């Protein structure tokens, strides 16, 4: 059987693949990268509270401009370019000056010590970095404010003649410790020093006849140990987080990147439906390439980051920035080949406003917001919740929690979202938009309640298969509904409005309210509450539609606005008689 390739849609498939492949290497790592730059957790939380509202403004604004002036393609390509510029510019945000301080204690034996450890699983984390626990940790110490007594010990006991001059104000030395002998007592972490290299003199099993101690700045070849030692240096001790150059630069660049990304997503979907013409049910078959691009690129980026970071005291995200630039450059080139036919009709914003006088459209919008609340709680808190469940099983969970999170993301993407994006047209043809949205809400409610009942975090893997029936089918349902009800020439405007309400209100409320419940009552309570709410809303959503259908005998057409009820197969296929260009 010959397979016919629609060459007209190839640039759109390439866009979804390369655009998502360009976001995946960096977007999931922004919170950890921000922390590495010295931005506090409060600062990161504030940023992710504001970002959805940036999308809420950007999507409908640029959608309206694209429709009114028929420049959707130009804005689309420009937004992709700016997305690349803003994200890659984050690379140049300077990290906050930091210093790692460790205590050098010398008595009957020499120890490196830090007493700022609040993690009971510290030794397990060190073990994960060095599985054989036989490797040697090398630390370069720079010690100031030297005591004359300690200099005498080095001169007489260690026979290091170079330090016999008591006028020294600082010394630099290398220490070597066997990682297997690390010891944790309450909040103090100890590393017995087996040897010291000082001015090319090696001292084995160093000790001091008279106990002495001093604080030294250090750089060790263990990223885990450095994460406990490193603290930011602030020129102004009381400087608020929002006054730091790191927060201001990162916040500004991320606002630009978030706005650009929101515009690309909204206009991309509108252009896709323009190209699909009378076959909007094939949208999922284009969008699935985005899921594949995201999944493949995220895995590849994670591998590269771990590879180049080996032996460094912090993660090196350089490969992420390179991948972002390459993928988004390819994306901008590929979409330049898209050809859009604009229908020469005057843009009438009044027709867009009149849509929201229809009860069924308003109900659908509220269902999008409800779904956004649910998916926001998953995107922001699922891995925290799984890590809490895992930590309850002891420190051994650290050995497999990242594997579990990686498998969960893989199942969400490859076994859930991608195949159901492909099948979403079938669901819409069989059920129509109203019944499909009802199914999405009920399955999402069930999914959240399943999370709340978890005691073994590994049982989340079968739950992640439901990502297909929820998020996978939702993308096609929301975007195609906006396309079908849009007045001629207002497709981008409707895509922007629906996307903005889903992201700008829905996911924002899910993050804010979910964070409050999670912090005060725990993850299980949060997911159970959202799950029950979603099930109740889904039942009400379906019941209200059923009541309105019984009351209104006009065969799924509204008298006031002429908007069709997309709850049946027949109404969904009506697009064959509608305009093919809605941008």
Coordinates of C-alpha atoms in Angstrom, one line a residue:
X1 CA 0.0 0.0 0.0
X2 CA 1.4 3.4 -1.1
X3 CA 1.8 6.0 1.7
X4 CA 1.0 9.5 0.5
X5 CA 2.9 12.2 2.2
X6 CA 1.3 15.6 2.5
X7 CA 4.3 17.9 1.7
X8 CA 2.2 20.9 2.6
X9 CA 2.2 19.8 6.2
X10 CA 5.9 18.7 6.5
X11 CA 7.0 22.2 7.6
X12 CA 4.4 22.1 10.4
X13 CA 5.5 18.7 11.6
X14 CA 9.1 20.0 11.5
X15 CA 8.0 23.1 13.6
X16 CA 6.4 21.0 16.3
X17 CA 9.4 18.7 16.5
X18 CA 12.2 21.2 16.5
X19 CA 10.5 23.9 18.5
X20 CA 9.8 21.4 21.4
X21 CA 13.2 19.9 20.9
X22 CA 14.6 23.4 21.4
X23 CA 12.7 24.0 24.6
X24 CA 13.2 20.6 26.3
X25 CA 17.0 21.0 26.9
X26 CA 16.5 24.0 29.1
X27 CA 13.0 24.7 30.3
X28 CA 12.8 21.8 32.8
X29 CA 16.1 22.8 34.3
X30 CA 15.5 26.5 34.8
X31 CA 14.6 26.2 38.5
X32 CA 17.8 24.2 39.3
X33 CA 19.9 26.5 37.0
X34 CA 18.5 29.5 38.8
X35 CA 19.5 28.0 42.2
X36 CA 23.0 27.5 40.8
X37 CA 23.1 31.2 39.8
X38 CA 22.3 32.1 43.4
X39 CA 18.6 32.9 43.0
X40 CA 16.7 31.9 46.1
X41 CA 13.7 29.5 46.2
X42 CA 11.4 32.4 46.9
X43 CA 12.7 34.2 43.8
X44 CA 12.1 31.1 41.7
X45 CA 8.6 30.8 43.1
X46 CA 7.8 34.4 42.3
X47 CA 9.0 34.0 38.7
X48 CA 6.8 30.9 38.1
X49 CA 3.9 32.7 39.6
X50 CA 4.2 35.6 37.1
X51 CA 5.0 33.6 34.0
X52 CA 1.5 32.3 33.3
X53 CA 0.1 35.8 33.4
X54 CA 2.7 36.8 30.8
X55 CA 1.2 34.2 28.5
X56 CA -2.3 35.4 29.4
X57 CA -1.4 38.8 28.0
X58 CA 0.8 37.8 25.1
X59 CA -1.3 35.1 23.4
X60 CA -4.5 37.1 22.8
X61 CA -2.7 40.3 22.1
X62 CA -0.5 39.0 19.3
X63 CA -3.2 36.7 18.0
X64 CA -5.4 39.7 17.5
X65 CA -2.6 41.6 15.8
X66 CA -1.9 38.6 13.5
X67 CA -5.6 38.4 12.5
X68 CA -6.2 42.1 12.0
X69 CA -3.1 42.8 9.9
X70 CA -2.8 39.3 8.3
X71 CA 0.8 39.0 9.5
X72 CA 0.6 35.8 11.4
X73 CA 3.5 34.1 9.7
X74 CA 5.8 37.1 10.2
X75 CA 5.0 37.3 13.9
X76 CA 5.3 33.5 14.2
X77 CA 8.9 33.5 12.8
X78 CA 9.9 36.6 14.7
X79 CA 8.6 35.0 18.0
X80 CA 10.7 31.8 17.3
X81 CA 13.8 33.9 16.8
X82 CA 13.2 35.9 20.0
X83 CA 12.6 32.7 21.9
X84 CA 16.1 31.5 20.8
X85 CA 17.6 34.9 21.7
X86 CA 16.1 35.1 25.2
X87 CA 16.8 31.5 26.2
X88 CA 20.4 31.5 24.9
X89 CA 21.0 34.9 26.6
X90 CA 20.4 33.3 30.0
X91 CA 23.8 31.7 29.5
X92 CA 25.4 35.1 30.1
X93 CA 23.7 35.8 33.4
X94 CA 26.6 35.9 35.9
X95 CA 26.5 33.5 38.8
X96 CA 26.4 35.1 42.2
X97 CA 29.9 35.1 43.8
X98 CA 30.1 32.2 46.2
X99 CA 32.6 30.6 48.5
X100 CA 33.0 27.2 50.0
X101 CA 34.3 27.3 53.6
X102 CA 35.4 24.2 55.6
X103 CA 37.0 23.8 59.0
X104 CA 40.5 22.4 59.1
X105 CA 40.9 20.7 62.5
X106 CA 44.3 19.3 63.5
X107 CA 44.9 17.3 66.7
X108 CA 45.7 13.6 67.1
X109 CA 44.4 13.3 63.5
X110 CA 43.5 15.9 60.9
X111 CA 39.9 16.4 59.8
X112 CA 38.0 18.4 57.3
X113 CA 34.6 19.4 58.9
X114 CA 31.4 21.2 58.1
X115 CA 28.5 21.5 60.5
X116 CA 25.9 23.0 58.2
X117 CA 24.4 19.7 57.0
X118 CA 20.7 19.2 57.6
X119 CA 20.2 16.2 55.3
X120 CA 20.3 12.8 57.0
X121 CA 20.9 11.2 53.6
X122 CA 24.2 13.0 53.0
X123 CA 26.4 9.9 53.1
X124 CA 24.0 8.1 50.7
X125 CA 24.3 11.1 48.3
X126 CA 28.1 10.9 48.4
X127 CA 27.9 7.2 47.8
X128 CA 25.8 7.7 44.7
X129 CA 28.4 10.1 43.3
X130 CA 31.1 7.5 44.1
X131 CA 29.5 4.1 43.9
X132 CA 32.6 2.2 44.9
X133 CA 33.3 4.6 47.8
X134 CA 37.0 4.0 47.3
X135 CA 37.8 7.2 45.4
X136 CA 39.9 9.9 46.9
X137 CA 38.5 13.4 47.5
X138 CA 41.0 16.1 46.6
X139 CA 40.4 19.5 48.1
X140 CA 42.5 22.7 47.5
X141 CA 42.4 24.8 50.7
X142 CA 43.4 28.4 51.1
X143 CA 43.7 29.4 54.7
X144 CA 44.0 32.9 56.1
X145 CA 44.4 34.3 59.6
X146 CA 47.1 31.8 60.4
X147 CA 48.0 31.1 64.1
X148 CA 51.6 31.1 64.9
X149 CA 51.1 27.8 66.9
X150 CA 49.8 26.1 63.8
X151 CA 52.8 27.3 61.7
X152 CA 55.1 25.9 64.4
X153 CA 53.3 22.5 64.1
X154 CA 53.8 22.5 60.3
X155 CA 57.4 23.5 60.6
X156 CA 58.4 21.1 63.4
X157 CA 56.0 18.2 63.3
X158 CA 55.5 18.1 59.5
X159 CA 59.0 19.2 58.6
X160 CA 57.7 21.7 56.0
X161 CA 60.6 24.2 56.2
X162 CA 59.0 26.7 53.8
X163 CA 56.4 27.7 56.4
X164 CA 58.9 28.4 59.2
X165 CA 58.6 32.1 58.4
X166 CA 55.9 33.2 60.8
X167 CA 55.1 36.3 58.8
X168 CA 53.0 34.2 56.5
X169 CA 49.4 35.6 56.2
X170 CA 48.0 32.6 54.2
X171 CA 48.9 29.2 52.9
X172 CA 47.5 26.9 50.2
X173 CA 47.6 23.2 50.4
X174 CA 45.9 20.1 48.9
X175 CA 44.2 17.5 51.2
X176 CA 43.4 13.9 50.2
X177 CA 40.6 12.0 52.0
X178 CA 39.2 8.5 51.5
X179 CA 35.5 8.9 50.7
X180 CA 34.6 5.6 52.4
X181 CA 35.8 7.0 55.8
X182 CA 33.4 10.0 55.7
X183 CA 31.4 10.3 58.9
X184 CA 28.1 12.1 59.7
X185 CA 27.2 13.0 63.3
X186 CA 24.0 15.0 63.7
X187 CA 24.7 18.1 61.5
X188 CA 28.4 17.7 61.2
X189 CA 30.2 16.0 58.3
X190 CA 33.8 14.8 58.8
X191 CA 36.5 13.7 56.3
X192 CA 39.6 12.3 57.8
X193 CA 42.7 13.6 56.0
X194 CA 45.1 10.9 54.9
X195 CA 47.7 13.1 53.3
X196 CA 48.5 16.7 52.6
X197 CA 50.5 18.3 49.8
X198 CA 52.1 21.6 51.0
X199 CA 54.7 23.4 48.9
X200 CA 55.6 20.2 47.1
X201 CA 56.0 18.4 50.4
X202 CA 53.8 15.5 51.0
X203 CA 52.7 14.8 54.6
X204 CA 51.2 11.4 55.3
X205 CA 48.7 11.0 58.2
X206 CA 49.2 14.5 59.4
X207 CA 48.6 15.3 63.1
X208 CA 49.2 18.1 65.6
X209 CA 50.7 17.8 69.1
X210 CA 48.5 20.8 70.1
X211 CA 45.0 21.0 68.8
X212 CA 44.3 23.8 66.4
X213 CA 41.6 24.8 64.0
X214 CA 41.1 27.3 61.2
X215 CA 38.5 28.1 58.6
X216 CA 39.7 27.8 55.0
X217 CA 38.1 28.4 51.6
X218 CA 38.1 25.2 49.5
X219 CA 37.4 23.7 46.1
X220 CA 36.9 19.9 46.2
X221 CA 36.5 17.5 43.3
X222 CA 33.1 16.2 44.7
X223 CA 30.0 18.0 43.4
X224 CA 28.0 16.6 46.2
X225 CA 30.3 17.8 49.0
X226 CA 30.6 21.2 47.3
X227 CA 26.8 21.5 47.3
X228 CA 26.9 21.4 51.1
X229 CA 29.8 23.8 51.4
X230 CA 29.1 26.5 48.9
X231 CA 27.3 29.6 50.1
X232 CA 26.8 32.9 48.2
X233 CA 28.8 35.9 49.1
X234 CA 26.7 39.0 49.4
X235 CA 28.3 42.5 49.5
X236 CA 25.2 43.7 51.3
X237 CA 24.2 41.2 54.0
X238 CA 20.5 42.3 54.0
X239 CA 20.2 42.6 50.2
X240 CA 16.8 41.2 49.2
X241 CA 16.7 38.5 46.5
X242 CA 14.8 40.7 44.1
X243 CA 17.6 43.3 44.2
X244 CA 20.3 40.9 43.0
X245 CA 21.5 41.2 39.4
X246 CA 21.0 37.4 39.0
X247 CA 17.3 37.6 39.8
X248 CA 16.7 40.7 37.7
X249 CA 18.5 39.5 34.6
X250 CA 17.0 35.9 34.8
X251 CA 13.5 37.2 35.5
X252 CA 13.7 39.7 32.6
X253 CA 15.0 37.2 30.1
X254 CA 12.5 34.5 31.2
X255 CA 9.6 36.9 30.8
X256 CA 10.8 37.6 27.2
X257 CA 11.3 33.9 26.6
X258 CA 7.9 32.9 28.1
X259 CA 6.0 35.6 26.1
X260 CA 7.8 34.5 22.9
X261 CA 7.1 30.9 23.5
X262 CA 3.4 31.6 24.3
X263 CA 3.0 33.5 21.0
X264 CA 4.7 30.7 19.0
X265 CA 2.5 28.0 20.5
X266 CA -0.7 30.0 19.9
X267 CA 0.1 31.1 16.4
X268 CA 1.6 27.7 15.5
X269 CA -1.7 26.0 16.3
X270 CA -3.7 28.6 14.3
X271 CA -1.4 28.2 11.3
X272 CA -1.7 24.4 11.6
X273 CA -5.5 24.5 11.4
X274 CA -5.2 26.9 8.5
X275 CA -3.1 24.3 6.6
X276 CA -5.4 21.4 7.6
X277 CA -8.4 23.2 6.1
X278 CA -11.3 20.8 6.1
X279 CA -9.4 18.2 8.2
X280 CA -9.0 19.7 11.7
X281 CA -9.2 16.2 13.2
X282 CA -5.7 15.6 11.8
X283 CA -4.3 18.2 14.2
X284 CA -3.2 15.6 16.7
X285 CA -1.1 13.9 14.0
X286 CA 0.9 17.0 13.6
X287 CA 1.1 17.9 17.3
X288 CA 2.4 14.5 18.3
X289 CA 5.8 15.4 16.6
X290 CA 6.1 18.0 19.4
X291 CA 5.8 15.3 22.0
X292 CA 8.4 13.2 20.3
X293 CA 10.8 16.2 19.9
X294 CA 10.5 17.1 23.6
X295 CA 11.0 13.5 24.8
X296 CA 14.0 12.8 22.6
X297 CA 15.7 16.1 23.2
X298 CA 15.2 16.0 27.0
X299 CA 16.8 12.6 27.3
X300 CA 19.7 13.6 25.1
X301 CA 20.3 16.9 26.9
X302 CA 20.2 15.2 30.3
X303 CA 22.9 12.7 29.1
X304 CA 25.1 15.5 27.8
X305 CA 24.8 17.6 30.9
X306 CA 25.8 14.7 33.1
X307 CA 28.7 13.8 30.8
X308 CA 30.3 17.3 30.6
X309 CA 29.6 17.9 34.4
X310 CA 31.7 14.9 35.5
X311 CA 34.3 15.9 37.9
X312 CA 33.0 19.5 38.2
X313 CA 31.6 21.0 41.4
X314 CA 28.5 22.2 39.6
X315 CA 26.3 21.1 36.7
X316 CA 27.4 22.4 33.4
X317 CA 24.4 23.4 31.3
X318 CA 26.4 24.5 28.2
X319 CA 25.1 21.6 26.1
X320 CA 21.5 22.8 26.8
X321 CA 22.1 26.3 25.5
X322 CA 23.9 24.9 22.4
X323 CA 20.9 22.6 21.7
X324 CA 18.4 25.4 22.2
X325 CA 20.2 27.6 19.6
X326 CA 20.6 24.8 17.1
X327 CA 17.1 23.4 17.3
X328 CA 15.3 26.8 17.2
X329 CA 17.5 28.0 14.3
X330 CA 16.5 24.9 12.3
X331 CA 12.9 25.6 13.4
X332 CA 13.0 29.2 12.1
X333 CA 14.4 28.0 8.8
X334 CA 11.8 25.2 8.4
X335 CA 8.7 27.4 9.1
X336 CA 9.8 30.0 6.5
X337 CA 8.6 27.5 3.9
X338 CA 5.1 27.5 5.2
X339 CA 2.6 29.1 2.8
X340 CA -0.6 30.6 4.2
X341 CA -3.6 31.7 2.2
X342 CA -5.3 34.6 4.0
X343 CA -9.0 35.1 3.5
X344 CA -9.7 38.7 2.6
X345 CA -12.4 39.4 5.1
X346 CA -12.5 42.4 7.5
X347 CA -11.5 41.5 11.0
X348 CA -14.5 42.0 13.4
X349 CA -13.6 41.8 17.1
X350 CA -17.3 42.3 18.0
X351 CA -18.0 38.8 16.5
X352 CA -15.3 37.4 18.8
X353 CA -16.9 39.1 21.8
X354 CA -20.3 37.9 20.9
X355 CA -19.1 34.3 21.1
X356 CA -18.8 34.6 24.9
X357 CA -22.5 35.3 25.3
X358 CA -23.1 31.7 24.5
X359 CA -23.4 29.5 27.6
X360 CA -21.8 26.5 26.0
X361 CA -18.7 28.4 25.0
X362 CA -18.4 29.8 28.5
X363 CA -18.8 26.3 30.0
X364 CA -16.1 25.1 27.6
X365 CA -13.8 27.9 28.7
X366 CA -14.3 27.0 32.4
X367 CA -13.5 23.4 31.6
X368 CA -10.2 24.6 30.1
X369 CA -9.4 26.5 33.2
X370 CA -10.3 23.5 35.4
X371 CA -8.1 21.3 33.3
X372 CA -5.3 23.9 33.6
X373 CA -5.6 23.8 37.4
X374 CA -5.1 20.1 37.4
X375 CA -2.3 19.9 34.9
X376 CA -0.5 22.8 36.7
X377 CA -0.5 20.8 39.9
X378 CA 1.0 17.8 38.1
X379 CA 3.7 19.9 36.3
X380 CA 4.8 21.7 39.4
X381 CA 4.4 19.2 42.2
X382 CA 4.3 15.6 41.0
X383 CA 8.0 15.0 41.4
X384 CA 8.1 16.7 44.8
X385 CA 5.3 14.4 45.8
X386 CA 7.1 11.3 44.5
X387 CA 10.3 12.3 46.3
X388 CA 8.4 12.8 49.6
X389 CA 6.9 9.3 49.2
X390 CA 10.3 7.9 48.3
X391 CA 12.1 9.6 51.2
X392 CA 9.6 7.9 53.6
X393 CA 11.1 4.6 52.5
X394 CA 14.6 5.7 53.6
X395 CA 17.8 7.0 52.1
X396 CA 18.1 4.1 49.7
X397 CA 15.3 5.7 47.6
X398 CA 17.9 8.2 46.4
X399 CA 19.4 5.4 44.3
X400 CA 16.4 5.1 42.2
X401 CA 14.2 8.2 42.5
X402 CA 15.7 10.0 39.5
X403 CA 15.3 6.8 37.4
X404 CA 11.7 6.7 38.4
X405 CA 11.2 10.4 37.5
X406 CA 12.8 9.7 34.1
X407 CA 10.6 6.7 33.4
X408 CA 7.5 8.7 34.4
X409 CA 8.4 11.4 31.9
X410 CA 9.1 8.8 29.3
X411 CA 5.8 7.1 29.8
X412 CA 3.9 10.5 29.8
X413 CA 5.5 11.4 26.5
X414 CA 6.0 8.3 24.5
X415 CA 3.3 5.9 25.8
X416 CA 0.7 8.6 26.8
X417 CA 0.7 11.9 25.0
X418 CA 2.2 11.0 21.6
X419 CA -0.1 8.0 20.7
X420 CA -3.2 9.7 22.0
X421 CA -2.5 12.9 20.0
X422 CA -2.5 10.6 17.0
X423 CA -5.9 9.1 18.1
X424 CA -7.4 12.4 19.3
X425 CA -9.2 12.9 15.9
X426 CA -10.9 9.6 16.3
X427 CA -12.2 10.5 19.8
X428 CA -13.5 13.9 18.5
X429 CA -15.2 12.2 15.5
X430 CA -16.9 9.6 17.7
X431 CA -17.8 11.7 20.7
X432 CA -17.7 15.4 19.7
X433 CA -16.1 18.1 21.7
X434 CA -18.5 18.2 24.7
X435 CA -18.4 14.5 25.4
X436 CA -14.7 14.3 24.8
X437 CA -14.1 17.2 27.3
X438 CA -16.3 15.4 29.8
X439 CA -14.2 12.2 29.4
X440 CA -11.0 14.3 29.8
X441 CA -12.2 15.9 33.1
X442 CA -13.5 12.6 34.5
X443 CA -10.2 10.7 33.7
X444 CA -8.2 13.6 35.1
X445 CA -10.1 13.5 38.3
X446 CA -9.5 9.8 38.5
X447 CA -5.8 10.3 37.8
X448 CA -5.4 12.8 40.6
X449 CA -7.2 10.7 43.1
X450 CA -5.0 7.8 42.2
X451 CA -2.0 10.0 43.0
X452 CA -3.5 10.8 46.4
X453 CA -3.7 7.1 47.2
X454 CA -0.1 6.3 46.4
X455 CA 2.1 4.8 49.1
X456 CA 4.7 3.2 46.7
X457 CA 6.0 5.8 44.3
X458 CA 6.7 3.2 41.6
X459 CA 2.9 2.7 41.2
X460 CA 2.8 6.1 39.5
X461 CA 4.1 4.5 36.3
X462 CA 0.8 2.9 35.2
X463 CA -1.0 6.2 36.3
X464 CA 1.2 8.1 33.8
X465 CA -0.4 6.2 31.0
X466 CA -3.5 8.4 31.6
X467 CA -1.5 11.4 30.4
X468 CA -2.7 10.3 26.9
X469 CA -6.4 10.4 27.7
X470 CA -6.0 13.7 29.5
X471 CA -3.3 16.0 28.1
X472 CA -2.9 14.2 24.8
X473 CA -6.5 14.4 23.8
X474 CA -7.0 17.8 25.5
X475 CA -4.6 19.6 23.1
X476 CA -6.6 18.6 20.1
X477 CA -10.0 19.2 21.8
X478 CA -9.2 22.8 23.0
X479 CA -7.5 24.0 19.8
X480 CA -10.0 22.5 17.3
X481 CA -12.9 23.8 19.3
X482 CA -11.4 27.3 19.2
X483 CA -10.9 26.9 15.4
X484 CA -14.4 25.7 14.8
X485 CA -16.2 28.5 16.6
X486 CA -13.9 31.3 15.4
X487 CA -15.5 33.9 13.1
X488 CA -13.7 34.1 9.6
X489 CA -10.3 35.8 10.0
X490 CA -10.2 35.5 13.8
X491 CA -8.6 32.0 14.3
X492 CA -5.4 33.3 16.0
X493 CA -7.4 35.5 18.3
X494 CA -9.5 32.6 19.6
X495 CA -6.5 30.3 19.9
X496 CA -4.8 33.0 22.0
X497 CA -7.8 33.5 24.2
X498 CA -8.3 29.8 24.9
X499 CA -4.6 29.1 25.4
X500 CA -4.3 32.2 27.7
X501 CA -7.2 31.0 29.9
X502 CA -5.8 27.5 30.1
X503 CA -2.3 28.6 30.9
X504 CA -2.6 32.1 32.3
X505 CA -5.5 31.3 34.8
X506 CA -5.7 27.6 35.0
X507 CA -2.1 26.5 35.5
X508 CA -1.4 29.6 37.5
X509 CA -4.2 28.8 40.0
X510 CA -3.1 25.2 40.1
X511 CA 0.5 26.3 41.0
X512 CA -0.5 28.9 43.6
X513 CA -3.4 27.1 45.3
X514 CA -1.7 23.7 44.9
X515 CA 1.5 25.1 46.5
X516 CA -0.5 26.4 49.5
X517 CA -2.3 23.1 50.0
X518 CA 0.9 21.1 49.4
X519 CA 2.9 23.1 51.9
X520 CA 0.3 23.1 54.7
X521 CA -1.5 19.8 54.2
X522 CA 0.7 17.6 52.0
X523 CA 0.6 16.3 48.4
X524 CA -2.0 13.6 49.0
X525 CA -4.5 16.1 50.3
X526 CA -3.8 18.5 47.4
X527 CA -4.3 15.8 44.7
X528 CA -7.4 14.4 46.5
X529 CA -9.0 17.8 46.7
X530 CA -8.3 18.7 43.0
X531 CA -9.4 15.2 42.0
X532 CA -12.8 15.5 43.7
X533 CA -13.3 19.0 42.4
X534 CA -12.6 17.9 38.8
X535 CA -14.9 14.9 39.0
X536 CA -17.7 17.1 40.4
X537 CA -17.1 19.7 37.7
X538 CA -17.0 17.0 35.0
X539 CA -20.4 15.6 36.1
X540 CA -21.9 19.1 36.3
X541 CA -20.4 20.0 32.9
X542 CA -22.0 17.0 31.3
X543 CA -25.3 17.4 33.2
X544 CA -25.7 21.1 32.2
X545 CA -25.2 20.2 28.6
X546 CA -27.7 17.4 28.8
X547 CA -30.3 19.7 30.4
X548 CA -29.8 22.4 27.8
X549 CA -30.1 19.8 25.0
X550 CA -33.4 18.6 26.3
X551 CA -34.7 22.1 26.7
X552 CA -33.5 23.3 23.3
X553 CA -35.1 21.2 20.5
X554 CA -33.4 23.1 17.7
X555 CA -31.0 20.2 16.7
X556 CA -27.9 21.6 18.3
X557 CA -28.0 25.1 16.9
X558 CA -28.3 28.2 18.9
X559 CA -30.7 30.9 17.9
X560 CA -28.8 33.8 19.2
X561 CA -25.3 33.3 17.8
X562 CA -25.5 30.5 15.3
X563 CA -22.8 28.6 17.2
X564 CA -23.0 24.8 16.7
X565 CA -23.0 22.3 19.6
X566 CA -19.9 20.3 18.9
X567 CA -21.1 17.3 20.9
X568 CA -21.9 15.1 17.9
X569 CA -20.2 13.5 15.0
X570 CA -22.3 15.3 12.5
X571 CA -21.6 18.8 13.9
X572 CA -17.9 18.1 14.0
X573 CA -17.8 17.1 10.4
X574 CA -19.6 20.3 9.4
X575 CA -16.2 22.0 9.0
X576 CA -16.2 20.6 5.5
X577 CA -18.5 23.4 4.6
X578 CA -16.7 26.1 6.5
X579 CA -13.8 28.4 5.5
X580 CA -10.4 26.8 5.0
X581 CA -8.4 29.7 6.3
X582 CA -8.9 30.9 9.8
X583 CA -5.8 32.9 10.6

